[in-house]
Short mmCIF file of C-alpha atoms in Angstrom, two decimals:
data_model
loop_
_atom_site.label_atom_id
_atom_site.label_comp_id
_atom_site.label_asym_id
_atom_site.label_seq_id
_atom_site.Cartn_x
_atom_site.Cartn_y
_atom_site.Cartn_z
CA MET A 1132 41.29 22.44 22.71
CA THR A 1133 39.50 25.47 23.84
CA PRO A 1134 37.28 25.73 27.21
CA GLU A 1135 34.06 26.13 25.06
CA ASP A 1136 35.18 22.98 23.11
CA SER A 1137 35.46 21.45 26.45
CA ALA A 1138 31.83 22.06 27.66
CA ALA A 1139 30.62 21.16 24.79
CA PRO A 1140 28.23 18.31 25.19
CA GLY A 1141 28.69 16.38 22.47
CA ARG A 1142 26.37 13.98 20.95
CA ILE A 1143 25.21 10.23 21.21
CA VAL A 1144 23.42 8.35 17.91
CA LEU A 1145 21.89 5.75 18.17
CA LEU A 1146 21.64 4.32 14.24
CA THR A 1147 18.89 1.80 13.47
CA THR A 1148 18.71 -0.25 10.40
CA THR A 1149 16.11 -2.80 9.26
CA HIS A 1150 17.04 -5.91 8.32
CA ARG A 1151 14.61 -5.85 5.93
CA VAL A 1152 16.24 -3.49 3.51
CA ALA A 1153 19.88 -5.08 1.83
CA PRO A 1154 22.39 -4.19 3.95
CA GLY A 1155 24.49 -1.14 2.63
CA ILE A 1156 21.26 0.80 1.95
CA LEU A 1157 21.58 3.97 4.32
CA SER A 1158 19.61 6.90 4.50
CA TRP A 1159 22.51 10.07 3.44
CA PRO A 1160 22.13 11.70 7.19
CA ALA A 1161 23.27 8.33 8.02
CA TRP A 1162 26.38 7.79 6.01
CA GLN A 1163 27.30 12.11 6.96
CA THR A 1164 26.69 11.01 10.84
CA LEU A 1165 28.98 7.44 10.18
CA HIS A 1166 32.04 9.22 8.10
CA SER A 1167 32.21 12.39 10.51
CA ALA A 1168 31.92 10.68 14.25
CA ASP A 1169 34.48 10.03 16.53
CA ARG A 1170 34.06 6.64 17.29
CA VAL A 1171 31.38 4.07 15.59
CA LEU A 1172 30.52 1.09 18.57
CA CYS A 1173 28.81 -2.01 17.68
CA ALA A 1174 28.79 -4.93 19.66
CA ASP A 1175 27.26 -7.17 17.31
CA THR A 1176 29.95 -9.10 14.95
CA ALA A 1177 28.49 -10.31 13.17
CA HIS A 1178 25.73 -7.48 11.84
CA PRO A 1179 24.90 -7.34 8.46
CA GLN A 1180 25.98 -3.77 7.98
CA LEU A 1181 29.56 -4.21 8.55
CA PRO A 1182 31.24 -5.26 5.27
CA TYR A 1183 29.63 -2.25 3.52
CA LEU A 1184 30.86 0.18 6.52
CA ARG A 1185 34.65 -1.21 6.15
CA GLU A 1186 34.37 -0.80 2.64
CA ALA A 1187 33.28 2.76 3.13
CA GLY A 1188 36.03 3.20 5.11
CA ILE A 1189 34.73 3.47 8.28
CA GLU A 1190 36.19 2.18 11.24
CA VAL A 1191 33.92 0.16 13.71
CA GLU A 1192 34.51 -0.83 17.43
CA HIS A 1193 33.12 -4.02 18.72
CA THR A 1194 32.70 -2.75 22.25
CA ALA A 1195 29.34 -3.25 24.25
CA ALA A 1196 28.33 0.53 25.04
CA ASP A 1197 28.26 1.42 28.43
CA ALA A 1198 26.06 4.47 29.29
CA GLN A 1199 28.01 6.51 31.65
CA ASP A 1200 31.30 5.57 29.61
CA LEU A 1201 29.62 7.05 26.28
CA VAL A 1202 28.33 9.86 28.05
CA ASP A 1203 32.01 10.58 29.82
CA ASP A 1204 33.67 10.11 25.90
CA CYS A 1205 31.86 12.45 24.47
CA ALA A 1206 32.84 15.23 26.63
CA GLY A 1207 34.30 18.29 24.32
CA GLY A 1208 31.94 17.72 21.60
CA ARG A 1209 32.54 14.40 20.39
CA THR A 1210 29.91 12.45 18.66
CA LEU A 1211 29.32 8.32 19.07
CA VAL A 1212 27.07 6.08 16.69
CA VAL A 1213 25.79 3.41 18.31
CA ILE A 1214 24.82 0.35 16.22
CA PRO A 1215 22.46 -1.69 17.51
CA SER A 1216 22.21 -5.72 16.94
CA GLY A 1217 21.35 -6.69 13.56
CA ALA A 1218 17.91 -8.64 13.92
CA GLY A 1219 15.96 -5.54 15.33
CA GLY A 1220 17.91 -4.85 18.69
CA ASP A 1221 18.16 -7.48 21.47
CA GLU A 1222 18.73 -6.89 25.50
CA GLY A 1223 22.11 -5.43 25.71
CA ASP A 1224 20.55 -2.68 23.62
CA ARG A 1225 17.30 -1.97 25.64
CA ARG A 1226 19.65 -2.16 28.74
CA LEU A 1227 22.27 0.99 26.97
CA THR A 1228 18.43 3.05 26.30
CA ASP A 1229 17.31 2.51 29.75
CA SER A 1230 20.62 3.75 31.09
CA LEU A 1231 20.92 6.70 29.31
CA ALA A 1232 17.23 7.31 30.26
CA ARG A 1233 18.15 7.14 34.10
CA LEU A 1234 21.15 9.46 33.35
CA ALA A 1235 19.23 11.71 31.59
CA GLY A 1236 16.75 11.78 34.25
CA SER A 1237 19.11 12.03 37.26
CA GLY A 1238 20.05 15.59 36.82
CA ARG A 1239 23.47 14.73 38.24
CA VAL A 1240 25.81 14.23 34.90
CA GLN A 1241 25.66 17.24 31.70
CA MET A 1242 23.91 14.69 29.09
CA PRO A 1243 24.97 14.77 25.45
CA ASP A 1244 22.62 15.20 22.90
CA LEU A 1245 20.87 11.79 22.23
CA GLU A 1246 19.49 11.18 18.90
CA LEU A 1247 17.65 8.09 17.21
CA LEU A 1248 19.02 8.12 13.31
CA PRO A 1249 17.18 5.84 11.23
CA GLY A 1250 19.74 4.51 9.01
CA SER A 1251 17.39 2.21 6.71
CA TYR A 1252 13.75 1.62 7.43
CA ASP A 1253 11.14 -0.26 6.65
CA LEU A 1254 8.09 0.29 3.52
CA PRO A 1255 4.97 -0.01 3.75
CA GLY A 1256 4.63 -4.20 2.78
CA ALA A 1257 7.98 -4.63 4.67
CA ARG A 1258 6.23 -7.46 6.82
CA LEU A 1259 5.27 -9.72 4.23
CA LEU A 1260 8.81 -10.48 3.82
CA ASP A 1261 8.25 -11.84 7.35
CA LEU A 1262 5.37 -14.04 6.74
CA VAL A 1263 7.74 -15.06 3.59
CA GLN A 1264 10.63 -16.05 6.16
CA VAL A 1265 8.64 -17.92 8.40
CA MET A 1266 6.87 -19.61 6.42
CA ASP A 1267 10.14 -21.35 4.34
CA ARG A 1268 10.87 -22.55 7.80
CA ILE A 1269 7.80 -23.46 9.12
CA ARG A 1270 7.58 -25.95 5.32
CA ARG A 1271 11.24 -26.82 5.68
CA GLU A 1272 10.98 -27.66 9.39
CA CYS A 1273 7.36 -28.59 11.03
CA PRO A 1274 5.77 -31.91 10.44
CA TRP A 1275 2.30 -31.21 9.71
CA SER A 1276 3.23 -28.39 7.12
CA SER A 1277 6.06 -30.09 5.54
CA GLN A 1278 3.40 -32.87 4.13
CA GLN A 1279 0.60 -29.93 3.41
CA THR A 1280 -0.80 -29.94 -0.53
CA HIS A 1281 -2.95 -27.58 -2.12
CA LYS A 1282 -5.96 -30.26 -2.34
CA GLY A 1283 -5.23 -30.72 1.55
CA LEU A 1284 -5.43 -26.41 2.30
CA ALA A 1285 -8.49 -26.56 0.48
CA LYS A 1286 -10.87 -26.46 2.73
CA TYR A 1287 -8.87 -24.03 5.23
CA GLY A 1288 -9.13 -21.11 2.58
CA ILE A 1289 -12.82 -21.89 2.00
CA GLU A 1290 -13.23 -21.65 6.16
CA GLU A 1291 -10.90 -18.81 6.65
CA ALA A 1292 -13.33 -17.04 4.18
CA TYR A 1293 -15.75 -17.69 6.20
CA GLU A 1294 -14.45 -16.56 9.41
CA LEU A 1295 -13.13 -13.47 7.16
CA VAL A 1296 -16.77 -12.36 6.13
CA GLU A 1297 -18.05 -13.31 9.74
CA ALA A 1298 -15.94 -10.45 11.30
CA ILE A 1299 -17.01 -7.69 8.55
CA GLU A 1300 -20.55 -8.33 9.23
CA ASP A 1301 -19.60 -8.61 13.23
CA GLY A 1302 -17.74 -4.95 12.72
CA ASP A 1303 -15.13 -6.33 14.92
CA ARG A 1304 -12.10 -4.85 13.70
CA THR A 1305 -9.53 -6.86 15.90
CA GLU A 1306 -11.27 -10.32 14.32
CA LEU A 1307 -11.20 -8.48 11.07
CA ARG A 1308 -7.25 -7.42 11.45
CA GLU A 1309 -6.49 -11.45 12.94
CA GLU A 1310 -8.71 -13.39 9.57
CA LEU A 1311 -7.36 -10.76 7.12
CA GLY A 1312 -3.91 -12.69 8.25
CA ASP A 1313 -5.04 -16.08 8.06
CA VAL A 1314 -6.34 -15.35 5.17
CA LEU A 1315 -3.20 -14.16 3.58
CA LEU A 1316 -1.64 -17.16 5.27
CA GLN A 1317 -3.52 -19.43 2.85
CA VAL A 1318 -1.86 -17.66 0.11
CA VAL A 1319 1.69 -17.49 1.05
CA PHE A 1320 1.29 -21.19 2.05
CA HIS A 1321 0.03 -22.41 -1.31
CA ALA A 1322 2.59 -20.18 -2.90
CA ARG A 1323 5.68 -21.88 -0.81
CA ILE A 1324 3.65 -25.23 -1.81
CA ALA A 1325 3.70 -24.27 -5.41
CA GLN A 1326 7.58 -23.46 -5.32
CA GLU A 1327 8.51 -27.03 -5.32
CA ALA A 1328 5.63 -28.32 -8.12
CA THR A 1329 5.94 -31.74 -7.75
CA GLY A 1330 3.86 -35.23 -7.99
CA GLU A 1331 -0.04 -34.08 -7.63
CA GLU A 1332 1.08 -30.11 -7.50
CA GLY A 1333 1.82 -29.80 -11.18
CA ASP A 1334 5.41 -29.33 -13.32
CA GLU A 1335 5.72 -25.59 -13.32
CA PRO A 1336 6.92 -24.44 -10.01
CA PHE A 1337 5.98 -20.61 -9.16
CA SER A 1338 6.71 -18.54 -6.30
CA ILE A 1339 5.10 -15.78 -4.04
CA ASP A 1340 6.96 -13.38 -6.55
CA ASP A 1341 4.96 -14.58 -9.38
CA VAL A 1342 1.52 -14.27 -7.44
CA ALA A 1343 1.91 -10.61 -6.89
CA GLY A 1344 3.51 -10.39 -10.32
CA THR A 1345 0.76 -11.50 -12.16
CA ILE A 1346 -2.14 -9.64 -10.17
CA VAL A 1347 -0.09 -6.05 -10.09
CA GLU A 1348 -0.17 -7.02 -13.80
CA LYS A 1349 -4.02 -7.29 -14.02
CA LEU A 1350 -4.57 -4.61 -11.79
CA ILE A 1351 -2.39 -2.12 -13.86
CA HIS A 1352 -4.02 -3.59 -17.02
CA ARG A 1353 -7.77 -3.27 -15.92
CA HIS A 1354 -6.48 0.33 -14.36
CA PRO A 1355 -6.40 2.30 -17.36
CA HIS A 1356 -7.52 5.01 -15.82
CA VAL A 1357 -5.26 5.09 -13.10
CA PHE A 1358 -2.24 3.68 -15.01
CA GLY A 1359 -3.07 4.86 -18.76
CA ASP A 1360 -4.27 7.44 -20.67
CA GLU A 1361 -8.11 6.39 -20.33
CA THR A 1362 -10.75 8.07 -18.33
CA ALA A 1363 -13.23 6.51 -16.04
CA GLU A 1364 -15.85 8.80 -13.92
CA THR A 1365 -17.89 6.86 -11.98
CA PRO A 1366 -18.08 3.36 -10.77
CA GLU A 1367 -19.84 2.32 -13.37
CA ASP A 1368 -17.83 3.02 -15.73
CA VAL A 1369 -14.92 1.50 -14.37
CA LYS A 1370 -16.78 -1.97 -14.04
CA ALA A 1371 -17.74 -1.84 -17.66
CA HIS A 1372 -14.29 -1.16 -18.71
CA TRP A 1373 -13.41 -4.11 -16.07
CA LEU A 1374 -15.75 -6.49 -17.67
CA ARG A 1375 -14.39 -5.49 -21.07
CA THR A 1376 -10.66 -6.29 -20.69
CA LYS A 1377 -11.62 -9.36 -18.54
CA ALA A 1378 -13.70 -10.69 -21.68
CA ILE A 1379 -10.83 -10.08 -24.12
CA GLU A 1380 -8.38 -11.38 -21.80
CA LYS A 1381 -10.01 -14.53 -21.11
CA GLN A 1382 -12.13 -15.66 -24.57
CA ARG A 1383 -14.30 -17.35 -23.17
CA ASP A 1384 -16.98 -19.67 -25.21
CA SER A 1385 -19.61 -18.70 -22.67
CA VAL A 1386 -20.73 -16.50 -19.94
CA THR A 1387 -20.81 -19.10 -17.20
CA GLU A 1388 -17.34 -19.93 -17.39
CA GLY A 1389 -15.35 -18.65 -14.29
CA VAL A 1390 -18.48 -19.17 -12.63
CA PRO A 1391 -17.59 -21.41 -9.23
CA LEU A 1392 -20.16 -24.32 -8.86
CA GLY A 1393 -18.64 -24.55 -5.59
CA GLN A 1394 -19.87 -21.60 -4.43
CA PRO A 1395 -22.63 -21.21 -2.04
CA ALA A 1396 -26.23 -21.79 -4.16
CA LEU A 1397 -27.76 -18.56 -3.71
CA ALA A 1398 -24.23 -17.10 -4.66
CA LEU A 1399 -24.41 -19.36 -7.37
CA ALA A 1400 -27.59 -18.40 -9.11
CA ALA A 1401 -26.92 -14.68 -8.49
CA LYS A 1402 -24.00 -14.90 -10.10
CA LEU A 1403 -25.59 -17.03 -13.50
CA THR A 1404 -28.07 -14.07 -13.47
CA SER A 1405 -25.57 -11.16 -13.85
CA ARG A 1406 -23.46 -13.07 -16.13
CA VAL A 1407 -26.57 -13.19 -18.27
CA ARG A 1408 -28.03 -9.63 -17.55
CA THR A 1409 -24.42 -8.48 -18.29
CA ALA A 1410 -24.19 -9.88 -21.31
CA SER A 1411 -27.41 -8.89 -22.88
CA LEU A 1412 -28.60 -12.28 -23.10
CA ASP A 1413 -32.42 -13.13 -23.28
CA VAL A 1414 -32.45 -16.56 -21.27
CA PRO A 1415 -35.45 -17.49 -19.12
CA LEU A 1416 -34.85 -18.88 -16.21
CA PRO A 1417 -36.26 -22.86 -15.99
CA THR A 1418 -39.25 -23.95 -14.84
CA GLY A 1419 -39.90 -26.45 -12.77
CA THR A 1420 -41.65 -27.53 -9.43
CA GLY A 1421 -39.85 -27.37 -5.92
CA VAL A 1422 -38.38 -25.09 -3.45
CA GLY A 1423 -35.40 -25.04 -5.71
CA TYR A 1424 -36.98 -23.41 -8.50
CA GLN A 1425 -38.55 -21.00 -6.39
CA LEU A 1426 -35.33 -20.08 -4.19
CA LEU A 1427 -33.77 -19.74 -8.43
CA ALA A 1428 -36.01 -17.27 -9.32
CA LEU A 1429 -35.65 -15.16 -5.60
CA ALA A 1430 -32.43 -14.81 -6.58
CA ALA A 1431 -32.77 -13.66 -9.72
CA GLU A 1432 -34.95 -11.22 -8.75
CA ALA A 1433 -32.59 -9.86 -5.85
CA GLU A 1434 -30.27 -9.72 -8.02
CA ALA A 1435 -31.65 -7.75 -10.64
CA ALA A 1436 -33.03 -5.33 -7.83
CA GLY A 1437 -29.29 -4.66 -6.48
CA THR A 1438 -29.28 -6.68 -3.57
CA ASP A 1439 -27.19 -9.67 -2.78
CA PRO A 1440 -29.19 -12.77 -1.69
CA GLU A 1441 -26.60 -14.47 -0.63
CA ALA A 1442 -25.68 -11.85 2.12
CA ALA A 1443 -29.34 -10.96 2.74
CA LEU A 1444 -30.47 -14.60 3.85
CA ARG A 1445 -27.17 -14.50 5.73
CA ALA A 1446 -28.28 -11.41 7.32
CA ALA A 1447 -31.68 -12.59 8.31
CA ALA A 1448 -30.55 -15.71 9.55
CA ARG A 1449 -27.79 -13.88 12.13
CA ALA A 1450 -31.44 -12.03 13.36
CA TYR A 1451 -32.95 -15.31 13.80
CA ARG A 1452 -29.98 -16.26 15.52
CA ASP A 1453 -30.17 -13.78 18.10
CA ALA A 1454 -33.48 -14.22 18.42
CA ILE A 1455 -33.46 -17.79 19.35
CA VAL A 1456 -30.50 -16.78 21.82
CA ALA A 1457 -32.64 -14.16 23.27
CA ALA A 1458 -35.28 -16.89 23.72
CA GLU A 1459 -32.80 -19.36 25.53
CA GLY A 1460 -31.85 -17.00 27.81
CA VAL A 1461 -35.12 -15.57 28.77
CA ARG A 1462 -35.95 -19.68 29.46
CA LYS A 1463 -33.38 -20.39 31.59
#
């Protein structure tokens, strides 16, 4: 070893991986670094990557890394790779990085190069896998969750949807993020129940992957201007194609099919009149006395003008609520 070699600082590489990517699938820089390293250390003897590293001919030492020992061992330009614990790291990994940071900041020792190298990393949507795994465990082990059915959970889906709408109307992004999660939970919960498909839940099981696969196929099929050869220049073009495709898919006998009667009454009225208008049907509104027929006419008028009567009434009601709160404050 030449004097220049002995003075080389060396390199400590912290090789991170994610449990959301199948073990053994590492980036090319990660494999290059592992094969060229002088030592590879991993204190976690059950790390999921270990069998694949051994298969690739990489010797891994099951040693808890000490910051000072690593720095000393890097003398002469050696490269050391440290693989953190499997499930995102543990307290020992944090102690190591903190100790290395303190050594680097002390100025007392010649530090090797410190490198954080992602061996694998989460793709967009990877945390959805965590949600599925958590839901699996809750369904198995929670006394309440394990007894739930589609019918029993139905009311929560409605409640969470209303809370999501409120967060949107309030413009509260923190609440919006939380409520989107609550709505997502309902989807994953129902899909988990559907995997069992026993008793009242039906005979044909399906999973969250089936749910996702169905909506992916639908979106691709109904967006040929994105995934196919057709063109759509305006939002109106997109909507027209969507309606044509949906009509072919569903083969419905009536434009009223697929309109849920359980939705709020103003929304129901607007949806029915919208279906009639889109289908170019001439169906006069029913005549009658009472506020119901008046509201139906107002809903039809609003829909024809491009206004959502449900949203308009809700905005007016919220304004009235604010006025009530203000009046209560003055009175107090």
